[in-house]
Amino acid sequence: MVSEPEILDELRRLRARVPQLTGALTAGVDGLVLAHDTPGVEPEVVAALTAAALGVAVRMADTTGQGDFRELLVRGVHGYVATYAAGESAVLTLLAQDRVNVGRLHLEGRRAGARIGELVDAWEAKAREAKAAAPTPARAPAKTPAKAPVRTPAKPPIVRTRSARGSATTNARTTTES
C-alpha cells in the first residue's frame, strides 16, 4: 500500500505534538495495519478491533441520520482510544492517557487523519492509474464452458395393465324404438 515510512513519520510527529499519547496506529478499514507506533500493544489486535468498532460506528451514524463517519471516542478508566477517519479507506487510532486534553486530542487527531488520508488516497489513486495504464497481455479467447446437460424431472412411467380376455366388457349401445 502507501509508503509506510511516510505514515510512520506522521504518527511520530503526532505523538510529539501530544505527549500524552501512548500509541498511534493507522489501519485500513478492513483491519490491516498500515503503520504503527504502539509500544506494548499488539498492533494487529488493535487494528482488528478498530475495524469492528468502525463497522458499528458507521452503522450507528448512518442509522441515526448523522452522515458519514468522522470519529469515535472510547473512554476507559486508564485513558482514551480515539479513532478518526483517514481518507476513504483508512483510519487513525490513537491511545492516550486519562490526563490528555481531549480537545487537543481531537484537534491533532483530525489533522493527522486528514494528512494520512491524503497519503493513502493518493497512493490508491496512483495504483489504480498504473493498473489501468498497464498493457494487458494477449490471451487466448476464453473458452465457453460446455453447458451441462439440462436434466428434466423424469416423467412417471405409464403402467399398463392387461385384463383377462374372458372378462372384457364391451360398450353396448342400446337404442329404444318408440
Coordinates of N, CA, C and O in Angstrom, one line a residue:
M1 N 0.8 -1.2 0.0 CA 0.0 0.0 0.0 C 0.9 1.2 0.0 O 1.9 1.3 -0.6
V2 N 0.5 2.3 0.7 CA 1.2 3.5 0.8 C 2.5 3.3 1.5 O 2.7 2.4 2.3
S3 N 3.5 4.1 1.2 CA 4.8 4.0 1.8 C 4.7 4.1 3.3 O 4.3 5.2 3.9
E4 N 5.0 3.1 4.0 CA 4.9 3.0 5.5 C 5.7 4.1 6.2 O 5.2 4.7 7.1
P5 N 6.9 4.4 5.7 CA 7.7 5.5 6.4 C 7.0 6.8 6.4 O 7.1 7.6 7.4
E6 N 6.3 7.2 5.4 CA 5.6 8.5 5.4 C 4.5 8.5 6.5 O 4.4 9.5 7.2
I7 N 3.8 7.5 6.6 CA 2.7 7.4 7.6 C 3.4 7.3 9.0 O 2.9 8.0 9.9
L8 N 4.4 6.6 9.1 CA 5.1 6.4 10.4 C 5.6 7.8 10.9 O 5.6 8.1 12.1
D9 N 6.2 8.5 10.0 CA 6.7 9.9 10.3 C 5.6 10.7 10.8 O 5.7 11.5 11.8
E10 N 4.4 10.7 10.2 CA 3.2 11.5 10.6 C 2.8 11.0 12.0 O 2.5 11.8 12.9
L11 N 2.8 9.7 12.3 CA 2.4 9.2 13.6 C 3.4 9.7 14.7 O 3.0 10.1 15.8
R12 N 4.7 9.7 14.4 CA 5.7 10.2 15.3 C 5.6 11.7 15.6 O 5.7 12.1 16.7
R13 N 5.3 12.4 14.6 CA 5.1 13.9 14.7 C 3.9 14.1 15.6 O 3.9 15.0 16.5
L14 N 2.9 13.4 15.4 CA 1.6 13.5 16.2 C 1.9 13.2 17.7 O 1.5 13.9 18.6
R15 N 2.7 12.1 17.9 CA 3.0 11.8 19.3 C 3.9 12.9 19.9 O 3.8 13.1 21.2
A16 N 4.7 13.6 19.2 CA 5.5 14.7 19.7 C 4.6 15.9 20.0 O 4.9 16.6 21.0
R17 N 3.6 16.1 19.2 CA 2.7 17.3 19.5 C 1.7 17.0 20.7 O 1.3 17.9 21.3
V18 N 1.4 15.7 20.9 CA 0.5 15.4 22.0 C 1.3 14.4 22.9 O 1.2 13.1 22.7
P19 N 2.0 14.9 23.9 CA 2.8 14.0 24.7 C 2.1 12.9 25.5 O 2.7 11.9 25.8
Q20 N 0.8 13.1 25.7 CA 0.0 12.1 26.5 C -0.4 10.9 25.6 O -1.0 10.0 26.1
L21 N -0.1 10.9 24.4 CA -0.4 9.7 23.5 C 0.5 8.6 23.9 O 1.7 8.8 24.1
T22 N 0.0 7.4 24.0 CA 0.8 6.2 24.4 C 0.9 5.3 23.2 O 1.7 4.4 23.2
G23 N 0.2 5.6 22.1 CA 0.3 4.8 20.9 C -0.5 5.5 19.8 O -1.5 6.2 20.0
A24 N -0.1 5.1 18.5 CA -0.8 5.6 17.3 C -0.7 4.5 16.3 O 0.3 3.9 16.1
L25 N -1.8 4.3 15.6 CA -1.8 3.3 14.6 C -2.7 3.7 13.4 O -3.7 4.3 13.6
T26 N -2.3 3.4 12.2 CA -3.1 3.6 11.0 C -3.4 2.2 10.4 O -2.5 1.4 10.3
A27 N -4.6 2.0 10.1 CA -5.1 0.7 9.5 C -6.1 1.0 8.4 O -6.7 2.0 8.3
G28 N -6.2 0.0 7.6 CA -7.2 0.1 6.5 C -8.5 -0.2 7.2 O -8.6 -0.8 8.3
V29 N -9.6 0.1 6.5 CA -10.9 -0.1 7.1 C -11.2 -1.6 7.2 O -12.1 -2.0 7.9
D30 N -10.4 -2.4 6.6 CA -10.5 -3.9 6.7 C -9.8 -4.5 7.8 O -9.8 -5.7 8.1
G31 N -9.1 -3.6 8.6 CA -8.4 -4.1 9.8 C -6.9 -4.5 9.6 O -6.3 -5.0 10.5
L32 N -6.4 -4.2 8.4 CA -5.0 -4.5 8.2 C -4.1 -3.3 8.6 O -4.4 -2.1 8.2
V33 N -3.0 -3.5 9.3 CA -2.1 -2.5 9.8 C -1.4 -1.9 8.6 O -0.8 -2.6 7.8
L34 N -1.4 -0.5 8.5 CA -0.6 0.2 7.5 C 0.7 0.7 8.2 O 1.8 0.6 7.6
A35 N 0.6 1.2 9.4 CA 1.8 1.7 10.1 C 1.4 1.8 11.6 O 0.2 2.1 11.9
H36 N 2.4 1.6 12.5 CA 2.0 1.8 13.9 C 3.2 2.2 14.7 O 4.4 2.0 14.4
D37 N 2.9 2.9 15.8 CA 3.9 3.3 16.8 C 3.1 3.0 18.1 O 2.6 4.0 18.8
T38 N 3.1 1.8 18.5 CA 2.3 1.3 19.7 C 3.1 0.5 20.6 O 2.9 -0.8 20.6
P39 N 4.0 1.0 21.3 CA 4.8 0.2 22.2 C 3.9 -0.5 23.3 O 3.1 0.1 23.9
G40 N 4.2 -1.8 23.4 CA 3.4 -2.5 24.5 C 2.0 -3.0 24.1 O 1.3 -3.6 24.9
V41 N 1.6 -2.7 22.8 CA 0.3 -3.1 22.4 C 0.4 -3.8 21.1 O 1.2 -3.5 20.2
E42 N -0.3 -4.9 20.9 CA -0.3 -5.7 19.7 C -1.0 -4.9 18.6 O -2.3 -4.8 18.6
P43 N -0.3 -4.4 17.6 CA -1.0 -3.6 16.6 C -2.0 -4.3 15.7 O -3.1 -3.7 15.4
E44 N -1.8 -5.6 15.5 CA -2.8 -6.4 14.7 C -4.1 -6.5 15.4 O -5.2 -6.4 14.8
V45 N -4.0 -6.7 16.7 CA -5.3 -6.8 17.6 C -6.0 -5.5 17.6 O -7.2 -5.4 17.4
V46 N -5.3 -4.4 17.8 CA -5.9 -3.1 17.8 C -6.5 -2.7 16.5 O -7.6 -2.2 16.4
A47 N -5.8 -3.1 15.4 CA -6.4 -2.8 14.1 C -7.7 -3.6 13.8 O -8.6 -3.1 13.3
A48 N -7.7 -4.9 14.2 CA -8.9 -5.7 14.0 C -10.0 -5.2 14.9 O -11.2 -5.1 14.4
L49 N -9.8 -4.8 16.1 CA -10.8 -4.2 16.9 C -11.3 -2.9 16.4 O -12.5 -2.6 16.5
T50 N -10.4 -2.1 15.9 CA -10.7 -0.8 15.3 C -11.7 -1.0 14.1 O -12.7 -0.3 14.0
A51 N -11.4 -2.0 13.3 CA -12.3 -2.3 12.1 C -13.7 -2.7 12.6 O -14.7 -2.3 12.0
A52 N -13.7 -3.5 13.7 CA -15.0 -3.9 14.2 C -15.8 -2.8 14.8 O -17.0 -2.6 14.5
A53 N -15.1 -1.9 15.6 CA -15.8 -0.7 16.2 C -16.2 0.2 15.1 O -17.2 0.9 15.1
L54 N -15.4 0.3 14.0 CA -15.7 1.2 12.9 C -17.0 0.8 12.2 O -17.8 1.6 11.9
G55 N -17.1 -0.5 12.0 CA -18.3 -1.0 11.4 C -19.6 -0.6 12.2 O -20.6 -0.2 11.7
V56 N -19.5 -0.8 13.5 CA -20.6 -0.4 14.4 C -20.8 1.1 14.3 O -22.0 1.6 14.2
A57 N -19.8 1.9 14.4 CA -19.9 3.4 14.4 C -20.5 3.9 13.1 O -21.3 4.8 13.1
V58 N -20.0 3.3 12.0 CA -20.6 3.7 10.6 C -22.0 3.4 10.6 O -22.9 4.2 10.1
R59 N -22.4 2.2 11.0 CA -23.8 1.8 11.0 C -24.7 2.7 11.9 O -25.8 3.1 11.6
M60 N -24.1 3.1 13.1 CA -24.8 3.9 14.0 C -25.0 5.3 13.4 O -26.2 5.9 13.5
A61 N -24.0 5.9 12.8 CA -24.1 7.2 12.2 C -25.1 7.2 11.1 O -25.9 8.1 10.9
D62 N -25.1 6.1 10.3 CA -26.0 6.0 9.1 C -27.4 5.8 9.6 O -28.3 6.5 9.1
T63 N -27.6 4.9 10.5 CA -29.0 4.6 11.0 C -29.7 5.9 11.6 O -30.9 6.1 11.5
T64 N -28.9 6.6 12.3 CA -29.4 7.8 13.0 C -29.4 9.1 12.2 O -29.8 10.1 12.6
G65 N -29.0 8.9 10.9 CA -29.0 10.1 10.0 C -28.0 11.1 10.3 O -28.1 12.3 9.9
Q66 N -26.8 10.7 10.9 CA -25.8 11.7 11.2 C -24.8 11.8 10.1 O -23.8 12.6 10.3
G67 N -24.9 11.1 9.1 CA -23.9 11.3 8.0 C -22.8 10.3 8.0 O -22.8 9.3 8.8
D68 N -21.7 10.6 7.3 CA -20.6 9.7 7.2 C -19.8 9.7 8.5 O -19.8 10.7 9.2
F69 N -19.1 8.7 8.8 CA -18.3 8.5 10.0 C -17.2 9.5 10.0 O -16.5 9.7 9.0
R70 N -16.9 10.1 11.1 CA -15.8 11.0 11.3 C -14.8 10.6 12.4 O -13.7 10.6 12.2
E71 N -15.4 10.3 13.6 CA -14.6 9.9 14.7 C -15.3 9.1 15.7 O -16.6 9.1 15.8
L72 N -14.6 8.4 16.5 CA -15.1 7.6 17.6 C -14.2 7.7 18.8 O -13.0 7.6 18.7
L73 N -14.8 8.0 20.0 CA -14.0 8.1 21.2 C -14.5 7.2 22.3 O -15.7 7.1 22.6
V74 N -13.6 6.4 22.8 CA -13.9 5.5 23.9 C -13.1 5.9 25.1 O -11.8 6.1 25.0
R75 N -13.7 6.1 26.3 CA -13.0 6.4 27.5 C -13.0 5.3 28.4 O -14.1 4.8 28.8
G76 N -11.9 4.9 28.8 CA -11.7 3.8 29.8 C -11.2 4.4 31.1 O -10.9 5.6 31.2
V77 N -11.0 3.6 32.1 CA -10.5 4.0 33.4 C -9.1 4.6 33.3 O -8.8 5.6 34.0
H78 N -8.3 4.1 32.4 CA -6.9 4.5 32.3 C -6.6 5.4 31.1 O -5.5 5.7 30.9
G79 N -7.6 5.7 30.3 CA -7.4 6.6 29.2 C -8.4 6.5 28.1 O -9.5 6.0 28.3
Y80 N -8.0 6.9 26.9 CA -8.8 7.1 25.8 C -8.3 6.2 24.6 O -7.1 6.1 24.4
V81 N -9.3 5.8 23.8 CA -9.0 5.3 22.5 C -9.8 6.1 21.5 O -11.1 6.2 21.6
A82 N -9.2 6.8 20.6 CA -9.9 7.7 19.6 C -9.5 7.2 18.2 O -8.4 6.9 17.9
T83 N -10.6 7.1 17.4 CA -10.4 6.6 16.0 C -11.0 7.7 15.1 O -12.1 8.2 15.3
Y84 N -10.2 8.1 14.1 CA -10.6 9.2 13.2 C -10.5 8.6 11.8 O -9.7 7.8 11.4
A85 N -11.4 9.1 10.9 CA -11.4 8.8 9.5 C -10.2 9.3 8.9 O -9.7 10.4 9.2
A86 N -9.5 8.5 8.1 CA -8.3 8.9 7.4 C -8.5 8.6 5.9 O -8.0 7.6 5.4
G87 N -9.2 9.5 5.2 CA -9.5 9.3 3.8 C -10.6 8.3 3.6 O -11.4 8.0 4.5
E88 N -10.7 7.7 2.4 CA -11.7 6.8 2.1 C -11.6 5.4 2.6 O -12.5 4.7 2.8
S89 N -10.3 5.0 2.8 CA -10.1 3.6 3.1 C -9.2 3.3 4.3 O -8.7 2.2 4.4
A90 N -9.0 4.3 5.1 CA -8.1 4.1 6.3 C -8.6 4.8 7.5 O -9.5 5.7 7.4
V91 N -8.1 4.4 8.7 CA -8.5 5.1 9.9 C -7.2 5.3 10.8 O -6.2 4.5 10.6
L92 N -7.3 6.3 11.6 CA -6.2 6.5 12.6 C -6.7 6.3 13.9 O -7.8 6.8 14.3
T93 N -6.0 5.4 14.7 CA -6.4 5.1 16.1 C -5.4 5.6 17.0 O -4.2 5.3 16.8
L94 N -5.8 6.4 18.0 CA -4.8 6.9 19.0 C -5.2 6.4 20.4 O -6.3 6.3 20.7
L95 N -4.1 6.1 21.1 CA -4.3 5.7 22.5 C -3.7 6.8 23.4 O -2.6 7.3 23.1
A96 N -4.4 7.2 24.4 CA -4.0 8.4 25.2 C -4.2 8.1 26.6 O -5.2 7.4 27.0
Q97 N -3.4 8.8 27.4 CA -3.6 8.7 28.9 C -4.8 9.4 29.3 O -5.4 10.3 28.6
D98 N -5.3 9.1 30.5 CA -6.5 9.7 31.1 C -6.4 11.3 31.2 O -7.4 12.0 31.2
R99 N -5.2 11.7 31.4 CA -5.0 13.2 31.7 C -4.8 14.0 30.4 O -4.5 15.2 30.4
V100 N -5.0 13.4 29.2 CA -4.9 14.1 27.9 C -6.0 15.2 27.8 O -7.1 15.0 28.3
N101 N -5.6 16.3 27.2 CA -6.6 17.3 26.9 C -7.4 16.8 25.7 O -6.9 16.7 24.6
V102 N -8.7 16.4 25.9 CA -9.5 15.8 24.8 C -9.7 16.7 23.6 O -9.6 16.3 22.5
G103 N -9.8 18.0 23.9 CA -9.9 19.0 22.8 C -8.6 19.0 21.9 O -8.7 19.0 20.7
R104 N -7.5 18.9 22.5 CA -6.2 18.9 21.8 C -6.1 17.5 21.1 O -5.6 17.5 19.9
L105 N -6.5 16.5 21.7 CA -6.5 15.1 21.1 C -7.3 15.1 19.8 O -6.9 14.7 18.8
H106 N -8.5 15.7 19.9 CA -9.4 15.8 18.7 C -8.8 16.7 17.6 O -8.8 16.3 16.4
L107 N -8.3 17.8 18.0 CA -7.7 18.7 17.0 C -6.5 18.1 16.3 O -6.5 18.1 15.0
E108 N -5.6 17.5 17.0 CA -4.4 16.9 16.4 C -4.8 15.6 15.6 O -4.2 15.3 14.6
G109 N -5.7 14.8 16.2 CA -6.1 13.6 15.6 C -6.8 13.8 14.3 O -6.6 13.1 13.3
R110 N -7.7 14.9 14.2 CA -8.4 15.2 13.0 C -7.4 15.6 11.9 O -7.5 15.2 10.7
R111 N -6.4 16.5 12.3 CA -5.4 17.0 11.3 C -4.6 15.8 10.8 O -4.3 15.7 9.6
A112 N -4.1 15.0 11.7 CA -3.3 13.9 11.3 C -4.1 12.9 10.4 O -3.5 12.4 9.4
G113 N -5.3 12.6 10.8 CA -6.2 11.8 10.0 C -6.3 12.3 8.6 O -6.3 11.5 7.6
A114 N -6.5 13.6 8.5 CA -6.6 14.2 7.1 C -5.4 14.0 6.3 O -5.4 13.7 5.1
R115 N -4.2 14.3 6.9 CA -2.9 14.1 6.2 C -2.7 12.7 5.8 O -2.3 12.4 4.7
I116 N -2.9 11.8 6.7 CA -2.7 10.3 6.4 C -3.7 9.9 5.3 O -3.4 9.2 4.4
G117 N -4.9 10.4 5.4 CA -5.9 10.1 4.4 C -5.5 10.5 3.0 O -5.7 9.8 2.0
E118 N -4.9 11.7 2.9 CA -4.4 12.2 1.7 C -3.3 11.3 1.1 O -3.2 11.0 -0.1
L119 N -2.4 10.9 2.0 CA -1.3 10.0 1.6 C -1.9 8.6 1.0 O -1.5 8.2 0.0
V120 N -2.8 8.1 1.8 CA -3.4 6.8 1.4 C -4.2 6.9 0.2 O -4.1 6.1 -0.8
D121 N -5.0 7.9 0.1 CA -5.9 8.1 -1.1 C -5.1 8.4 -2.3 O -5.4 7.9 -3.4
A122 N -4.0 9.2 -2.2 CA -3.1 9.5 -3.4 C -2.4 8.2 -3.8 O -2.3 8.0 -5.0
W123 N -2.0 7.4 -2.9 CA -1.3 6.1 -3.3 C -2.3 5.2 -4.0 O -2.0 4.6 -5.0
E124 N -3.5 5.1 -3.5 CA -4.5 4.2 -4.1 C -4.9 4.7 -5.5 O -5.1 3.9 -6.4
A125 N -5.0 6.1 -5.7 CA -5.3 6.6 -7.0 C -4.2 6.3 -8.0 O -4.5 6.0 -9.1
K126 N -3.0 6.5 -7.5 CA -1.8 6.2 -8.3 C -1.8 4.7 -8.7 O -1.5 4.3 -9.9
A127 N -2.1 3.8 -7.8 CA -2.1 2.4 -8.1 C -3.2 2.0 -9.1 O -3.0 1.2 -10.0
R128 N -4.4 2.7 -9.0 CA -5.5 2.5 -9.9 C -5.1 2.9 -11.3 O -5.4 2.2 -12.3
E129 N -4.4 4.1 -11.4 CA -4.0 4.6 -12.7 C -2.9 3.7 -13.4 O -3.0 3.4 -14.5
A130 N -2.0 3.2 -12.5 CA -1.0 2.3 -13.0 C -1.6 1.0 -13.5 O -1.2 0.4 -14.6
K131 N -2.6 0.5 -12.8 CA -3.3 -0.7 -13.2 C -4.0 -0.5 -14.5 O -4.0 -1.4 -15.4
A132 N -4.7 0.6 -14.7 CA -5.5 0.9 -15.9 C -4.5 1.1 -17.1 O -4.9 0.8 -18.2
A133 N -3.4 1.7 -16.9 CA -2.4 2.0 -17.9 C -1.6 0.8 -18.3 O -1.0 0.8 -19.4
A134 N -1.5 -0.2 -17.5 CA -0.7 -1.4 -17.8 C -1.3 -2.1 -19.0 O -2.5 -2.4 -19.0
P135 N -0.4 -2.5 -19.9 CA -1.0 -3.3 -21.1 C -1.4 -4.6 -20.6 O -0.7 -5.3 -19.8
T136 N -2.5 -5.1 -21.1 CA -2.9 -6.4 -20.7 C -2.3 -7.4 -21.7 O -2.2 -7.2 -22.9
P137 N -1.8 -8.5 -21.2 CA -1.1 -9.5 -22.0 C -2.2 -10.1 -22.9 O -3.3 -10.3 -22.6
A138 N -1.7 -10.5 -24.2 CA -2.6 -11.1 -25.1 C -2.9 -12.5 -24.6 O -2.1 -13.3 -24.1
R139 N -4.2 -12.8 -24.6 CA -4.7 -14.1 -24.1 C -5.4 -14.8 -25.2 O -6.0 -14.1 -26.1
A140 N -5.5 -16.0 -25.1 CA -6.3 -16.8 -26.0 C -7.7 -16.5 -25.6 O -8.1 -16.3 -24.5
P141 N -8.6 -16.5 -26.6 CA -10.0 -16.3 -26.3 C -10.5 -17.3 -25.3 O -10.2 -18.4 -25.3
A142 N -11.3 -16.7 -24.4 CA -11.8 -17.6 -23.3 C -12.7 -18.6 -23.9 O -13.6 -18.3 -24.8
K143 N -12.5 -19.8 -23.5 CA -13.4 -20.9 -24.0 C -14.7 -20.9 -23.2 O -14.7 -20.7 -22.0
T144 N -15.7 -21.0 -23.9 CA -17.0 -21.1 -23.3 C -17.1 -22.5 -22.7 O -17.0 -23.5 -23.4
P145 N -17.4 -22.5 -21.4 CA -17.5 -23.9 -20.8 C -18.7 -24.6 -21.4 O -19.7 -24.0 -21.7
A146 N -18.5 -25.9 -21.6 CA -19.6 -26.7 -22.2 C -20.8 -26.7 -21.2 O -20.6 -26.7 -20.0
K147 N -21.9 -26.5 -21.7 CA -23.1 -26.5 -20.9 C -23.4 -27.9 -20.4 O -23.4 -28.8 -21.1
A148 N -23.7 -27.9 -19.1 CA -24.1 -29.2 -18.6 C -25.4 -29.6 -19.1 O -26.3 -28.7 -19.4
P149 N -25.6 -30.9 -19.4 CA -27.0 -31.2 -19.9 C -28.0 -30.9 -18.9 O -27.9 -31.0 -17.7
V150 N -29.1 -30.4 -19.4 CA -30.2 -30.0 -18.6 C -31.0 -31.2 -18.2 O -31.4 -31.9 -19.1
R151 N -31.2 -31.4 -17.0 CA -31.9 -32.6 -16.5 C -33.3 -32.2 -16.2 O -33.5 -31.3 -15.4
T152 N -34.2 -32.8 -16.9 CA -35.6 -32.5 -16.6 C -36.1 -33.6 -15.7 O -35.7 -34.7 -15.8
P153 N -37.1 -33.3 -14.9 CA -37.6 -34.3 -14.0 C -38.2 -35.5 -14.8 O -38.8 -35.2 -15.8
A154 N -37.9 -36.7 -14.4 CA -38.4 -37.8 -15.2 C -39.9 -37.9 -15.0 O -40.5 -37.6 -14.0
K155 N -40.5 -38.3 -16.2 CA -42.0 -38.4 -16.1 C -42.3 -39.8 -15.5 O -41.6 -40.7 -15.6
P156 N -43.4 -39.8 -14.7 CA -43.7 -41.1 -14.1 C -44.0 -42.1 -15.2 O -44.6 -41.8 -16.2
P157 N -43.5 -43.3 -15.0 CA -43.8 -44.3 -16.0 C -45.3 -44.7 -16.1 O -46.0 -44.6 -15.2
I158 N -45.7 -44.9 -17.3 CA -47.1 -45.3 -17.6 C -47.2 -46.8 -17.3 O -46.5 -47.6 -17.8
V159 N -48.1 -47.1 -16.4 CA -48.3 -48.5 -16.0 C -49.5 -49.0 -16.8 O -50.6 -48.5 -16.8
R160 N -49.3 -50.0 -17.6 CA -50.3 -50.6 -18.4 C -50.7 -52.0 -17.8 O -49.8 -52.8 -17.6
T161 N -51.9 -52.2 -17.7 CA -52.3 -53.5 -17.1 C -53.2 -54.2 -18.2 O -53.8 -53.6 -19.0
R162 N -53.1 -55.5 -18.1 CA -54.0 -56.3 -19.1 C -55.1 -56.9 -18.3 O -54.8 -57.4 -17.2
S163 N -56.2 -56.9 -18.9 CA -57.3 -57.6 -18.2 C -57.4 -59.0 -18.8 O -57.0 -59.2 -20.0
A164 N -58.0 -59.9 -18.1 CA -58.2 -61.2 -18.7 C -59.1 -61.1 -19.9 O -60.1 -60.4 -19.9
R165 N -58.9 -61.9 -20.9 CA -59.7 -61.9 -22.1 C -61.1 -62.2 -21.9 O -62.0 -61.6 -22.5
G166 N -61.4 -63.1 -21.1 CA -62.8 -63.5 -21.0 C -63.6 -62.5 -20.2 O -64.8 -62.5 -20.4
S167 N -63.0 -61.7 -19.4 CA -63.8 -60.8 -18.6 C -63.9 -59.4 -19.2 O -64.4 -58.5 -18.6
A168 N -63.6 -59.3 -20.5 CA -63.6 -58.0 -21.1 C -65.0 -57.5 -21.2 O -65.9 -58.3 -21.6
T169 N -65.3 -56.3 -21.0 CA -66.7 -55.8 -21.2 C -66.7 -54.9 -22.4 O -65.7 -54.3 -22.8
T170 N -67.8 -54.9 -23.1 CA -67.9 -54.1 -24.3 C -68.9 -53.0 -24.1 O -69.8 -53.2 -23.3
N171 N -68.7 -51.9 -24.7 CA -69.7 -50.9 -24.6 C -70.8 -51.2 -25.6 O -70.6 -51.4 -26.8
A172 N -72.0 -51.3 -25.1 CA -73.1 -51.6 -26.0 C -73.9 -50.4 -26.1 O -74.2 -49.8 -25.1
R173 N -74.3 -50.1 -27.2 CA -75.2 -49.0 -27.4 C -76.6 -49.5 -27.6 O -76.9 -50.4 -28.4
T174 N -77.4 -49.0 -26.8 CA -78.8 -49.5 -26.9 C -79.7 -48.4 -27.5 O -79.4 -47.2 -27.2
T175 N -80.5 -48.8 -28.2 CA -81.5 -47.8 -28.8 C -82.9 -48.2 -28.4 O -83.2 -49.4 -28.4
T176 N -83.6 -47.3 -28.2 CA -85.0 -47.6 -27.9 C -85.9 -47.2 -29.1 O -85.7 -46.1 -29.6
E177 N -86.6 -48.0 -29.5 CA -87.5 -47.7 -30.6 C -88.9 -47.3 -30.0 O -89.4 -47.9 -29.2
S178 N -89.4 -46.2 -30.5 CA -90.7 -45.8 -30.0 C -91.7 -46.0 -31.0 O -91.7 -45.9 -32.2

